[in-house]
């Protein structure tokens, strides 16, 4: 398909486990964003990639969160030693141009629902 | 700092009636404003955006939004609601200074009754 895909769609982890969430952006999109959406809330910015460069990681809640996009396409969000407060939907979005150049539309994936027990 | 407020948790409207979902914002400089819709178990879908120019922006599925600079508002509207419009709607803002962050409101659930 031509949209943003994310895997897995659902992930259940025991507290303390490490998890890895994958995002496949739309082909050719330069910008990639990760968001965290808690239940009943709007998405909150986590981090931004322009190609393979992580230009903004100010939204990552702790050093347990790590994101990478090594070849400028697929991205992985890793959470180490998961805690119950990490339970949320993690959304990935991509856009065609550089993130700072105007009102580029972001296209969102379906999200990964993470539940930490 | 950027912020977005959606003052209504839920909006109820009868099918065929006009609907309005409210949004106000605070941002440095000129804003870029967006509306997204979210259906259950699906990602956010883009509806429309304001860049500059006409204050009335037309988007997907018959939705439109009115930008009001003096009131710092960007309300979403539709002349005639459909039951299938029932979903969660998010307003979002990005400032025009080149930053990467997009700030989303908490969302408004629209319920259209047949």
Short mmCIF file of C-alpha atoms in Angstrom, two decimals, chain B residues 1-7 22-27 32-35 72 74 89-94 102-107:
data_model
loop_
_atom_site.label_atom_id
_atom_site.label_comp_id
_atom_site.label_asym_id
_atom_site.label_seq_id
_atom_site.Cartn_x
_atom_site.Cartn_y
_atom_site.Cartn_z
CA UNK B 1 4.82 28.43 23.81
CA UNK B 2 2.42 26.84 21.39
CA UNK B 3 -0.88 25.53 22.65
CA UNK B 4 -4.21 24.35 21.31
CA UNK B 5 -7.52 24.23 23.13
CA UNK B 6 -10.59 22.26 22.13
CA UNK B 7 -13.10 23.39 24.75
CA UNK B 22 -14.27 24.60 18.19
CA UNK B 23 -10.54 25.21 18.38
CA UNK B 24 -8.46 28.08 19.71
CA UNK B 25 -4.70 28.36 19.57
CA UNK B 26 -1.70 30.25 20.84
CA UNK B 27 1.49 30.43 18.81
CA UNK B 32 -0.16 26.78 10.42
CA UNK B 33 -3.38 25.11 11.51
CA UNK B 34 -4.66 21.62 10.82
CA UNK B 35 -7.68 19.44 11.44
CA UNK B 72 -7.15 33.06 17.47
CA UNK B 74 -9.92 27.81 13.75
CA UNK B 89 -11.51 15.31 15.76
CA UNK B 90 -8.18 16.92 16.53
CA UNK B 91 -7.05 20.47 15.93
CA UNK B 92 -3.30 21.03 15.60
CA UNK B 93 -0.96 23.98 15.26
CA UNK B 94 2.58 24.56 14.16
CA UNK B 102 3.08 20.09 15.83
CA UNK B 103 0.92 20.58 18.91
CA UNK B 104 -2.40 18.74 19.04
CA UNK B 105 -5.50 19.52 21.04
CA UNK B 106 -7.05 16.92 23.32
CA UNK B 107 -9.70 16.09 20.76
#
